Short mmCIF file of C-alpha atoms in Angstrom, two decimals:
data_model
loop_
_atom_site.label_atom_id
_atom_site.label_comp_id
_atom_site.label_asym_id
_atom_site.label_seq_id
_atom_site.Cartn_x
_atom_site.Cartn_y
_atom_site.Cartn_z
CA UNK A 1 136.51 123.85 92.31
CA UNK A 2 137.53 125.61 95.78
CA UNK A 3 139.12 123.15 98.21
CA UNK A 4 138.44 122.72 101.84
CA UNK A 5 139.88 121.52 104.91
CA UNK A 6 138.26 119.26 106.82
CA UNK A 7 138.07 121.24 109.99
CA UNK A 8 135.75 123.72 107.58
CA UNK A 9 133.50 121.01 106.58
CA UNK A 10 131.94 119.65 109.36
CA UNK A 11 130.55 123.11 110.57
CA UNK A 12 128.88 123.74 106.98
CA UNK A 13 127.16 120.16 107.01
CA UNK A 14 126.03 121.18 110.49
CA UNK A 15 124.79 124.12 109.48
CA UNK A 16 122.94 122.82 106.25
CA UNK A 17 121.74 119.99 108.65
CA UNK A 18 120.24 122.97 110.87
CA UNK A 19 118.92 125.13 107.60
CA UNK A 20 117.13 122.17 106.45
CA UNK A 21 115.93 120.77 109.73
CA UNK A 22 114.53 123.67 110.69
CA UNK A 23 112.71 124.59 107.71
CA UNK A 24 111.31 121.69 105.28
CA UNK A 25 112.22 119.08 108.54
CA UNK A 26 110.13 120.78 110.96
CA UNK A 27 107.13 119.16 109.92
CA UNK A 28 108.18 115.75 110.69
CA UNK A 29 110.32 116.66 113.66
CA UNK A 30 108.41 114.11 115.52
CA UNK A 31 108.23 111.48 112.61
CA UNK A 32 111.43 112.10 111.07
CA UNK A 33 114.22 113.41 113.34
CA UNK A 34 117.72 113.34 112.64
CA UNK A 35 118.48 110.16 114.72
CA UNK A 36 115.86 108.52 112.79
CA UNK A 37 117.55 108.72 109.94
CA UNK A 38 121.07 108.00 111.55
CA UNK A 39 119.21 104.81 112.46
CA UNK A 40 118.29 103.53 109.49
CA UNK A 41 121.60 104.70 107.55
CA UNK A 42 123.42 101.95 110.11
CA UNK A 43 120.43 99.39 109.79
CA UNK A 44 121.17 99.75 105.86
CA UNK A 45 125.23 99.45 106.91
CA UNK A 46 125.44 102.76 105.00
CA UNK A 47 129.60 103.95 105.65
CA UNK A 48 129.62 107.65 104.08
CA UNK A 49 132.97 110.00 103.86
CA UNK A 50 133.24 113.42 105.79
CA UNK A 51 131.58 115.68 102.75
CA UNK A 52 129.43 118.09 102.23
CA UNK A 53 126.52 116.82 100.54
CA UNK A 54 126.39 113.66 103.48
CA UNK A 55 123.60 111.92 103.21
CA UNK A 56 121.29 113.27 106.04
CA UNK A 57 122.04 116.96 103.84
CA UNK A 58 121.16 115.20 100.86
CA UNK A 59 118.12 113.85 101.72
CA UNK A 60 116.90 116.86 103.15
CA UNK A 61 117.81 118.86 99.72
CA UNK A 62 116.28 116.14 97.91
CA UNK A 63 112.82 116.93 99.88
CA UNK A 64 113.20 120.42 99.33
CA UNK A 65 113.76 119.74 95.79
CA UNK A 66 110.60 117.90 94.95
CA UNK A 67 108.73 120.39 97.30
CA UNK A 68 109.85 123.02 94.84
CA UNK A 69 108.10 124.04 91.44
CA UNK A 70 111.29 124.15 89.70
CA UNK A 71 112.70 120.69 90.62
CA UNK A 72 116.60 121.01 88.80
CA UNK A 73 119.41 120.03 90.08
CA UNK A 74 120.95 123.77 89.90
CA UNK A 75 117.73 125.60 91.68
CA UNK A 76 119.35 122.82 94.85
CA UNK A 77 122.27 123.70 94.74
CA UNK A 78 121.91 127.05 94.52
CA UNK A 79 119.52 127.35 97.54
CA UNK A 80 122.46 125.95 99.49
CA UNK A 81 124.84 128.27 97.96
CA UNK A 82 122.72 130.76 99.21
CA UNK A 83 122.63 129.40 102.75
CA UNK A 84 126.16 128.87 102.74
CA UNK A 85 126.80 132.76 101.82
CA UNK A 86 124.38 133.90 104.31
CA UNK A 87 126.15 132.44 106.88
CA UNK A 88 129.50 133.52 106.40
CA UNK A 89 131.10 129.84 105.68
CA UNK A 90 132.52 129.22 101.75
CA UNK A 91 130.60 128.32 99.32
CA UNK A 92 130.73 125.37 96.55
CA UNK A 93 131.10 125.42 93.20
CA UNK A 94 127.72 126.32 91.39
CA UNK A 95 128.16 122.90 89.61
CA UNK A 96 125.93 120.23 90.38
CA UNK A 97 127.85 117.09 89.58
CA UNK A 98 128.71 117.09 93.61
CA UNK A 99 124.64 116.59 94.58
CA UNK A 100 123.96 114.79 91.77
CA UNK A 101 126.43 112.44 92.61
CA UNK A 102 125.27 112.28 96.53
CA UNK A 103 121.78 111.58 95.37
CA UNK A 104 122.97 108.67 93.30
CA UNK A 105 124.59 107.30 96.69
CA UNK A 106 121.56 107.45 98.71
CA UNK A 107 120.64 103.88 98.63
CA UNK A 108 116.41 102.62 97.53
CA UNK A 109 116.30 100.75 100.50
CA UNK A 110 117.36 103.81 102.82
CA UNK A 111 114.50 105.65 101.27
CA UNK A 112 111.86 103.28 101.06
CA UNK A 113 112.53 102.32 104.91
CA UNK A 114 112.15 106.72 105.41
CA UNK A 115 109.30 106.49 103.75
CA UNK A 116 107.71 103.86 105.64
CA UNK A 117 108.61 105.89 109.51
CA UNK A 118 106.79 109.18 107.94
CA UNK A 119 103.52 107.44 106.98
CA UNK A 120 103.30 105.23 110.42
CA UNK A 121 104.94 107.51 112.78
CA UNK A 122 101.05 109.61 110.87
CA UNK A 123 99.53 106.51 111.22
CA UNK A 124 100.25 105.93 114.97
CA UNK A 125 98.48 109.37 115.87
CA UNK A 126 94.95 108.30 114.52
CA UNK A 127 92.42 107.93 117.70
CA UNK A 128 89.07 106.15 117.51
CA UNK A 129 87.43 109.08 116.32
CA UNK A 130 89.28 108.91 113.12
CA UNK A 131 88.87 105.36 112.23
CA UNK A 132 86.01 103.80 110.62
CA UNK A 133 84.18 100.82 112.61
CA UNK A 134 87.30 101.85 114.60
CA UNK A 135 89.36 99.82 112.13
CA UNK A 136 92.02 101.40 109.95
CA UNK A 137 91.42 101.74 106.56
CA UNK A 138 93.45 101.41 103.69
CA UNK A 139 93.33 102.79 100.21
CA UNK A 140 94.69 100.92 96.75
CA UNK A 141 94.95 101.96 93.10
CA UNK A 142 97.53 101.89 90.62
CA UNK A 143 98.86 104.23 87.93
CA UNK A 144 101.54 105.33 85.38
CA UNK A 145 104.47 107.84 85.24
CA UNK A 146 106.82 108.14 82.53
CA UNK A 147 110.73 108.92 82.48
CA UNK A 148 113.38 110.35 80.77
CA UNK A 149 114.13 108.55 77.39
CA UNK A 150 117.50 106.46 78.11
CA UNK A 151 118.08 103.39 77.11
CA UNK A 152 118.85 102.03 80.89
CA UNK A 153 114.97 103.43 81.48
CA UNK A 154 114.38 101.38 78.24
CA UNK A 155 115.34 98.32 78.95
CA UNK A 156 113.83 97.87 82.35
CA UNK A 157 110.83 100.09 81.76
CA UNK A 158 109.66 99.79 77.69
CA UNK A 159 107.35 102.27 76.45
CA UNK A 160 104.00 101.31 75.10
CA UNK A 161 104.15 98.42 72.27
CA UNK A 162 102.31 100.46 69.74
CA UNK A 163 104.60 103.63 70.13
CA UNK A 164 107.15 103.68 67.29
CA UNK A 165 110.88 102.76 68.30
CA UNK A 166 112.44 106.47 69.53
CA UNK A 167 108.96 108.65 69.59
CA UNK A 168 107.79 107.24 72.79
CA UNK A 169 108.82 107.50 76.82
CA UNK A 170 110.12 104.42 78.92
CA UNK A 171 106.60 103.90 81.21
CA UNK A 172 106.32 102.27 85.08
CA UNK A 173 103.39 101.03 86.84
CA UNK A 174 102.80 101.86 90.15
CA UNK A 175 100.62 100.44 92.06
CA UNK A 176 100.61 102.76 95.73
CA UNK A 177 98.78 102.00 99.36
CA UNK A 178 97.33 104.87 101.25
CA UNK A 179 95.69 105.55 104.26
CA UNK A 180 91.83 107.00 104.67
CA UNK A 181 92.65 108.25 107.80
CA UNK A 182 95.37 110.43 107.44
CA UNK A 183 95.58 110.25 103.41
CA UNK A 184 99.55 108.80 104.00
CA UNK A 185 101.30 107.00 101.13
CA UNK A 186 101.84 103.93 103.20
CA UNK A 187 103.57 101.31 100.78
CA UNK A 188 104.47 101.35 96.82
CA UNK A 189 105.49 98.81 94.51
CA UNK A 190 107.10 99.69 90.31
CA UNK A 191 107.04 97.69 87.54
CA UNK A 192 107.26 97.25 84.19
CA UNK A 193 103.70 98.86 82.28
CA UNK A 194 103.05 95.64 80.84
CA UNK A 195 102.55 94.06 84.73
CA UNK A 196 98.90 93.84 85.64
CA UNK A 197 97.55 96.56 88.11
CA UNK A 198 95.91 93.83 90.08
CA UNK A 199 99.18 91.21 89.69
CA UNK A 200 101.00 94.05 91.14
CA UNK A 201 98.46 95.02 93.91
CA UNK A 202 98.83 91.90 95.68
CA UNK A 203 102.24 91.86 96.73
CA UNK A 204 101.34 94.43 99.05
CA UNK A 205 98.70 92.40 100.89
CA UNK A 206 101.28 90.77 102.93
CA UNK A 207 101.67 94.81 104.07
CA UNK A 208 98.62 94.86 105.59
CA UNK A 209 97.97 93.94 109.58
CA UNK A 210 95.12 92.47 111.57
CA UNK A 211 92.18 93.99 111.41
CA UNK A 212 92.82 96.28 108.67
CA UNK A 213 90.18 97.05 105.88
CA UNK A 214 91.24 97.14 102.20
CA UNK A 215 89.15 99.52 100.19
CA UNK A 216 88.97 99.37 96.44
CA UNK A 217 88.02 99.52 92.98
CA UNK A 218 86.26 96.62 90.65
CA UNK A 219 89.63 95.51 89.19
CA UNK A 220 90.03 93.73 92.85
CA UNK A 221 86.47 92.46 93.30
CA UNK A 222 87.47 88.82 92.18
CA UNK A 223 87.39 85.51 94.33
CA UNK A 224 91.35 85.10 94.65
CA UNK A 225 91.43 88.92 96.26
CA UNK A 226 89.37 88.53 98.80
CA UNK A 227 90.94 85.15 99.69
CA UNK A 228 94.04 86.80 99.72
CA UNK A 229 93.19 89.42 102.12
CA UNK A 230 91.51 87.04 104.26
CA UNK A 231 94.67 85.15 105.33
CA UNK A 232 96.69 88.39 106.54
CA UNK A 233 93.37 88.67 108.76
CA UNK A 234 92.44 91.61 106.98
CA UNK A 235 89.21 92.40 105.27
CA UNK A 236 87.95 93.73 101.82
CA UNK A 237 85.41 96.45 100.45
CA UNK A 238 85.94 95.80 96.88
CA UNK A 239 83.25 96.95 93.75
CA UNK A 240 81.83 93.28 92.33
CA UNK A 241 83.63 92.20 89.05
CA UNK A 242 81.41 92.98 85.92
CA UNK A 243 82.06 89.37 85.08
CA UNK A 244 80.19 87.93 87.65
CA UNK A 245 76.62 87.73 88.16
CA UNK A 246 74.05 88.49 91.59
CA UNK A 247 71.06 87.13 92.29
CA UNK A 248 69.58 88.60 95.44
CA UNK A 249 67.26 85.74 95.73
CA UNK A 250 70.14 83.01 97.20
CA UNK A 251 71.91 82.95 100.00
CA UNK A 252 71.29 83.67 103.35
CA UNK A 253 69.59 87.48 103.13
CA UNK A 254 70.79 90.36 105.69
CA UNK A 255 67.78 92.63 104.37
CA UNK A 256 66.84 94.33 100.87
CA UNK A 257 70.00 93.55 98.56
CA UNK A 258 71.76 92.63 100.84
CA UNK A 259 72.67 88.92 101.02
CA UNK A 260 75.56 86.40 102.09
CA UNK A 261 76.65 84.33 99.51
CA UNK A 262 79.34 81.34 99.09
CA UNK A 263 81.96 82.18 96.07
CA UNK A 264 83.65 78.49 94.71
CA UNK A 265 87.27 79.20 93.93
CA UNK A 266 87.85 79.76 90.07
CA UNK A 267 89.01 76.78 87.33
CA UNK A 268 91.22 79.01 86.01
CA UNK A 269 94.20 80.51 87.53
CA UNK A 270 94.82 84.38 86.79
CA UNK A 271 97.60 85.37 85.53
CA UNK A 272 100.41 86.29 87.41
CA UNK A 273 100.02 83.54 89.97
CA UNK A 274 101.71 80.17 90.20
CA UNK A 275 100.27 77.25 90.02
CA UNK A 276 101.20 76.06 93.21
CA UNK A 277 99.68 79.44 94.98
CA UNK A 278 96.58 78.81 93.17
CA UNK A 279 96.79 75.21 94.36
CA UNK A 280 97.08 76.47 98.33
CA UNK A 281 93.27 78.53 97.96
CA UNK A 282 90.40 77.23 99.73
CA UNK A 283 87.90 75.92 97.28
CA UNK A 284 85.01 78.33 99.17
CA UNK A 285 84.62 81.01 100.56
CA UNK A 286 81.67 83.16 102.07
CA UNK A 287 80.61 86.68 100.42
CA UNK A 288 78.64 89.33 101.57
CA UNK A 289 76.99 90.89 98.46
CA UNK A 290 75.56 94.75 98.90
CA UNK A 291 72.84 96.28 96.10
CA UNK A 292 73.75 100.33 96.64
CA UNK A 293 71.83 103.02 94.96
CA UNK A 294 74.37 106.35 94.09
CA UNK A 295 72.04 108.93 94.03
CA UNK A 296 74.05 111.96 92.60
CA UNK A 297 71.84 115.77 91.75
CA UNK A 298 71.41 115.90 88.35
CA UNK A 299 72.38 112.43 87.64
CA UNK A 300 70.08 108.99 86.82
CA UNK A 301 70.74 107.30 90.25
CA UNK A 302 73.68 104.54 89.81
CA UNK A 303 73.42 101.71 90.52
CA UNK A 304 76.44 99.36 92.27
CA UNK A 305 77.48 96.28 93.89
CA UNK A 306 79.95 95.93 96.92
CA UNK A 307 81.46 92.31 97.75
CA UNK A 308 82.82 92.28 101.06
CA UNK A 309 84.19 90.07 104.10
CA UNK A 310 82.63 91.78 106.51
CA UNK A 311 79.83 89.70 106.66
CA UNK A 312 78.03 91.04 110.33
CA UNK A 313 75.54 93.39 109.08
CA UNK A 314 74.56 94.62 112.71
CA UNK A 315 77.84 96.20 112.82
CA UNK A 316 79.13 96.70 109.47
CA UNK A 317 75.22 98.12 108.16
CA UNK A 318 74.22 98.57 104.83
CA UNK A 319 74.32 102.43 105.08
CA UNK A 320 77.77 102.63 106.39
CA UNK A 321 79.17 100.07 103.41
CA UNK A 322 77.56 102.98 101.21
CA UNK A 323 79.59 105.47 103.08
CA UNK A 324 82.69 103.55 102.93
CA UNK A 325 82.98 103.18 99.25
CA UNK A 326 81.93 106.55 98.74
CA UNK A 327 84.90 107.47 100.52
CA UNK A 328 87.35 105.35 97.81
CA UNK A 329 87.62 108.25 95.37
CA UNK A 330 89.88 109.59 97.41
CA UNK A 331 92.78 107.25 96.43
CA UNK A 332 91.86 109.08 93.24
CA UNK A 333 92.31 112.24 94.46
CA UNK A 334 95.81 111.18 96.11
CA UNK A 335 97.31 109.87 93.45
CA UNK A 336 96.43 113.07 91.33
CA UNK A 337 97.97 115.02 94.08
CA UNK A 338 101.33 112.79 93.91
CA UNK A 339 101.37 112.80 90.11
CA UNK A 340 100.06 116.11 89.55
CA UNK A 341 100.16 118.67 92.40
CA UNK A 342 103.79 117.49 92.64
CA UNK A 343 105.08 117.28 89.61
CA UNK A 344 105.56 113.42 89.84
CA UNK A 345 103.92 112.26 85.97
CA UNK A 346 107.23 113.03 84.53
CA UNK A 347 110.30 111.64 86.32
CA UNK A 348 113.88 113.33 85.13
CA UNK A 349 116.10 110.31 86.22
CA UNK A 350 118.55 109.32 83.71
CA UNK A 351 118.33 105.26 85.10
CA UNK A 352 115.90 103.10 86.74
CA UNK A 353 117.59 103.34 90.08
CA UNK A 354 117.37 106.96 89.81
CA UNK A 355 114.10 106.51 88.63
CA UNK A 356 112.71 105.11 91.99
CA UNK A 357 114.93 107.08 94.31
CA UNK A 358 112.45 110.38 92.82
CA UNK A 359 109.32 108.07 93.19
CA UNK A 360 110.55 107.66 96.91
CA UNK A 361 111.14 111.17 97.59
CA UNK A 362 107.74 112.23 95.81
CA UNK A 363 105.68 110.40 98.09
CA UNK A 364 107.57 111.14 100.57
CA UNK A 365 107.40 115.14 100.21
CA UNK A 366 103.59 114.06 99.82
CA UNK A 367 103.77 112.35 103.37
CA UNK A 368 105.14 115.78 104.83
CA UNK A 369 102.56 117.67 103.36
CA UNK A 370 100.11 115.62 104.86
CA UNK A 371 101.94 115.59 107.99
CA UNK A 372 101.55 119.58 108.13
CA UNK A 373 97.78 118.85 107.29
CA UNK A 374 97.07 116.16 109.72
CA UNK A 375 98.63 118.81 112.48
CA UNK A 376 96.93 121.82 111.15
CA UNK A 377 93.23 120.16 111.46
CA UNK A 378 94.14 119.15 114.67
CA UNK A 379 94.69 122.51 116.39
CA UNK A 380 91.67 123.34 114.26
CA UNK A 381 89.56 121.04 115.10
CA UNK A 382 88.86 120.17 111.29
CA UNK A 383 88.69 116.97 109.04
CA UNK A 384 92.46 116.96 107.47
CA UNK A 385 90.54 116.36 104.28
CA UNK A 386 88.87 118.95 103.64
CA UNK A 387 92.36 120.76 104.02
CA UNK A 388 93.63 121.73 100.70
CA UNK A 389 97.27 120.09 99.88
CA UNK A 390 98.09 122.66 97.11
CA UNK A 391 97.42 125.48 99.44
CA UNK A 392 99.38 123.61 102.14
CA UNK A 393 102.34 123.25 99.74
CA UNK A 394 102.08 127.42 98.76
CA UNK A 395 102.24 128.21 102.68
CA UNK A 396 104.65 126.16 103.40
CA UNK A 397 107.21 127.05 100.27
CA UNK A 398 106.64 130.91 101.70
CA UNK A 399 107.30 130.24 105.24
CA UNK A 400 110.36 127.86 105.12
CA UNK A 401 112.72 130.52 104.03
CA UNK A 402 111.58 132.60 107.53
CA UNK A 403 111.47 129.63 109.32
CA UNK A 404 115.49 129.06 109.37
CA UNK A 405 115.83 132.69 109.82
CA UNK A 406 114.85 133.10 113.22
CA UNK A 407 115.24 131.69 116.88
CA UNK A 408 113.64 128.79 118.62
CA UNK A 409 111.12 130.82 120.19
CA UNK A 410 109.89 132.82 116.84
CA UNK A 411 110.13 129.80 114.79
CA UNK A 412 107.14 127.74 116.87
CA UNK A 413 105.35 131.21 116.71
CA UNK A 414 105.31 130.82 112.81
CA UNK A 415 104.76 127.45 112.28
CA UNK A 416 102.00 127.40 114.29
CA UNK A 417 100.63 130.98 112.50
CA UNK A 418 101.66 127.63 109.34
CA UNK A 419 99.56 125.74 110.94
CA UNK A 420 96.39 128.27 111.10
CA UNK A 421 96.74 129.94 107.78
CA UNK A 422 96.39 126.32 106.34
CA UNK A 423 93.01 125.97 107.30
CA UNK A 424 91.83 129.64 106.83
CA UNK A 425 89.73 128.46 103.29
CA UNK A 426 88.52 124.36 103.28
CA UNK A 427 87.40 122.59 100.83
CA UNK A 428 83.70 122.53 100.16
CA UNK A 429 82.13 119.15 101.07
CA UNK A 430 81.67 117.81 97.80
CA UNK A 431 80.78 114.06 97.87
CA UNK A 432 79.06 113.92 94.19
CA UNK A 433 81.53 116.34 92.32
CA UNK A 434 82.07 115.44 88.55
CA UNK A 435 84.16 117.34 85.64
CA UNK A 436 84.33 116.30 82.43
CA UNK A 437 87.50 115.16 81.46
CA UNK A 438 88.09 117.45 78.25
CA UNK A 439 90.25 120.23 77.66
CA UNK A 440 89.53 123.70 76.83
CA UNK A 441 92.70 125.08 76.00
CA UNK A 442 93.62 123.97 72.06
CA UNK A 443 96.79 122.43 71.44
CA UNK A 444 99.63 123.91 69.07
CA UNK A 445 99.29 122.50 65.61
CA UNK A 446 102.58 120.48 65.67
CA UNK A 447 102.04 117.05 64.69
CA UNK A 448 103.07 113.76 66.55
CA UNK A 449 106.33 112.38 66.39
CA UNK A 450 106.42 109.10 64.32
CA UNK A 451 110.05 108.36 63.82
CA UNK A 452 113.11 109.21 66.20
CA UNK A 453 114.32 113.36 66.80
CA UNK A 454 117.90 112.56 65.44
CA UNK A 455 116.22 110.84 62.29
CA UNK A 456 114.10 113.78 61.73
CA UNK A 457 117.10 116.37 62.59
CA UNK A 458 119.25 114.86 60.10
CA UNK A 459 116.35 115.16 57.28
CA UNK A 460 115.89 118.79 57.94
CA UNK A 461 119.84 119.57 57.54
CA UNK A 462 119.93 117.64 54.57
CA UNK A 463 116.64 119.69 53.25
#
């Protein structure tokens, strides 16, 4: 590997630092600047040597990495090679045992603080107009993503229990927070698949501030959740438990089902909750109880309930509950945008630690994008939703490469020509939309694998 002097160094960090800032770091200019992330790097005591791949360049690469559809470790480092040559300064070696090694420095905590400035420096730009009730809204759900087969990811992240020892992949549940508003990733929590969704969920309650609104599915819509919410002065929109029986006939009645009920606390504690936390619930606590009618073309009407704390029905009215919860498939849609539209279902990290560093990063890439979204609809004048975040992602892969080509001046020109382009073709309001989830496309007849690859490699040379 070629060596360098340290007086050569610092001016081909700076100008990586100025590549990448002005290119996949222009988005969150305002959000993320470079001081930013000096800030947190001493908050996090983080001491670093005079290299190339510091960590301000590394973080920015790692972005750029995720952002891209082929996300190795050599397609990195040879987009800096590249930058490198076009500038006149020496290049690296093509190895890339130097950036793998810098993104193994970067500490979780550095990147889970970044990720937490992108989605509320987003969060602080809402206005009334985008809130509901004027009240900020927030999204929760929980899913999977599977990892490289190690056996560090092994041991802290087992694959299923009925997958065969060596055919299966180590497995993590997430359980993420986002926005309705701006469609952020706001907080995320990973455990082991075997932790309950719900279990999980509620260590990010204590996330949530006055006056926010927590918006999910039926898996939440128990007694000790909407306790829980309660005491961070928050309020729930959760889908009633199957469990648990209505009768519109009690309680004190707000209109056609549409009632206030009182919920005693459970005799048995859930799981995942001590006993002396169960202990500290009240033993009561009031409900309001909402009969909605999902009336869908082409479909039988369906019918659901929504428990709630919002219990004043002149402001919080029947028909904007329905609205509301019609508005929680988007967590859906998120999540299928991190897992999916970014590549995130399969992680490539080698350990845990690596593991969550790339969760990190996804989400947020995924904050950037919406960042470049959330500005686009407002020169527009366009919901950010209806905004598609693939499309975002092509335009702003093409335009990066000409945006650290060019002067001060030119580059506002094209980001904001970014920023129009993005909205050129919405998304068709489509409230009701259903596919069927089945493929079309036939698999290869290969059979599963049932016992471990070097097991099965050594049969076949012995055959």
């Amino acid at each position: 590997m070629e060596l360098f002097s340290a007086s050569t160094m610092p001016n081909r960090v700076e100008i990586l630092k100025q590549k990448f800032a002005n290119s996949v770091g222009l988005p969150f200019e305002e959000l993320l600047p470079e001081g930013s992330i000096t800030e947190v790097l001493e908050a996090e005591k983080v001491k670093y040597r005079n290299r190339l791949f510091n960590p301000i360049v590394t973080l920015w690469a790692f972005l750029s990495q995720v952002l891209d559809t082929d996300k190795s470790l050599q397609n990195a480092v040879s987009r800096i090679i590249a930058w490198l040559a076009a500038a006149g300064e020496a290049i690296p070696a093509a190895d890339t045992g130097g950036y793998s090694k810098a993104r193994k420095r970067l500490p979780e905590k550095f990147l889970l603080k970044l990720l937490g400035k992108t989605a509320q420096g987003l969060e602080k730009q809402t206005g009334s107009e985008d809130l509901w009730c004027d009240r900020h809204v927030k999204l929760c759900d929980g899913s999977t993503v599977i990892m490289s087969d190690t056996p560090k990811n092994q041991a802290e992240y087992p694959q299923h229990a009925n997958q065969a020892p060596g055919c299966g992949f180590p497995i993590a549940k997430i359980v993420v927070m986002f926005s309705l508003a701006t469609g952020a990733a706001l907080e995320i929590l990973i455990a082991p698949f075997r932790t309950g969704e719900v279990t999980l969920a509620r260590q990010l309650y204590p996330k949530l501030t006055p006056g926010d609104i927590l918006l999910a599915d039926r898996a939440f819509g128990s007694y000790v959740d909407l306790v829980l919410v309660q005491q961070y002065s928050a309020d729930a929109v959760f889908r009633k438990h199957q469990s648990r029986k209505s009768d519109f006939r009690r309680g004190k009645k707000l209109g056609i089902g549409d009632h206030i009920v009182t919920w005693s606390k459970p005799k048995r504690r859930p799981p995942g909750m001590s006993k002396e936390e169960f202990a500290e619930l009240p033993n009561q606590v009031k409900v309001r109880e909402v009969h909605l009618l999902i009336r869908q073309k082409g479909f039988r009407p369906k019918e659901i309930i929504v428990v709630t704390t919002l219990v004043d029905a002149k402001v919080y009215t029947k028909a904007k509950l329905a609205q509301l919860y019609q508005w929680r498939w988007q967590v859906e849609v998120d999540l299928r945008h991190v897992k999916t539209t970014l590549g995130m279902e399969m992680l490539r990290g080698k350990t845990p630690d690596m593991v969550r560093k790339e969760i990190y990063v996804h989400l947020m890439a995924y904050n950037l994008l919406r960042t470049v979204m959330w500005q686009a609809g407002r020169k527009a004048g366009v919901c950010p939703v209806r905004i598609s975040l693939q499309g975002t992602r092509q335009h702003l892969g093409h335009f990066c490469p000409e945006l650290y080509k060019v002067g001060a001046k030119k580059r506002l020109q094209l980001y904001n020509t970014l920023l129009t382009v993005v909205t050129d073709k919405l998304l068709p309001e489509r409230p009701y939309r259903y596919e069927p989830r089945l493929k079309k496309q036939r698999p290869k007849p290969y059979g599963w694998m049932q016992q471990p690859r070097d097991f099965l490699k050594s049969q076949k040379a012995v055959a």
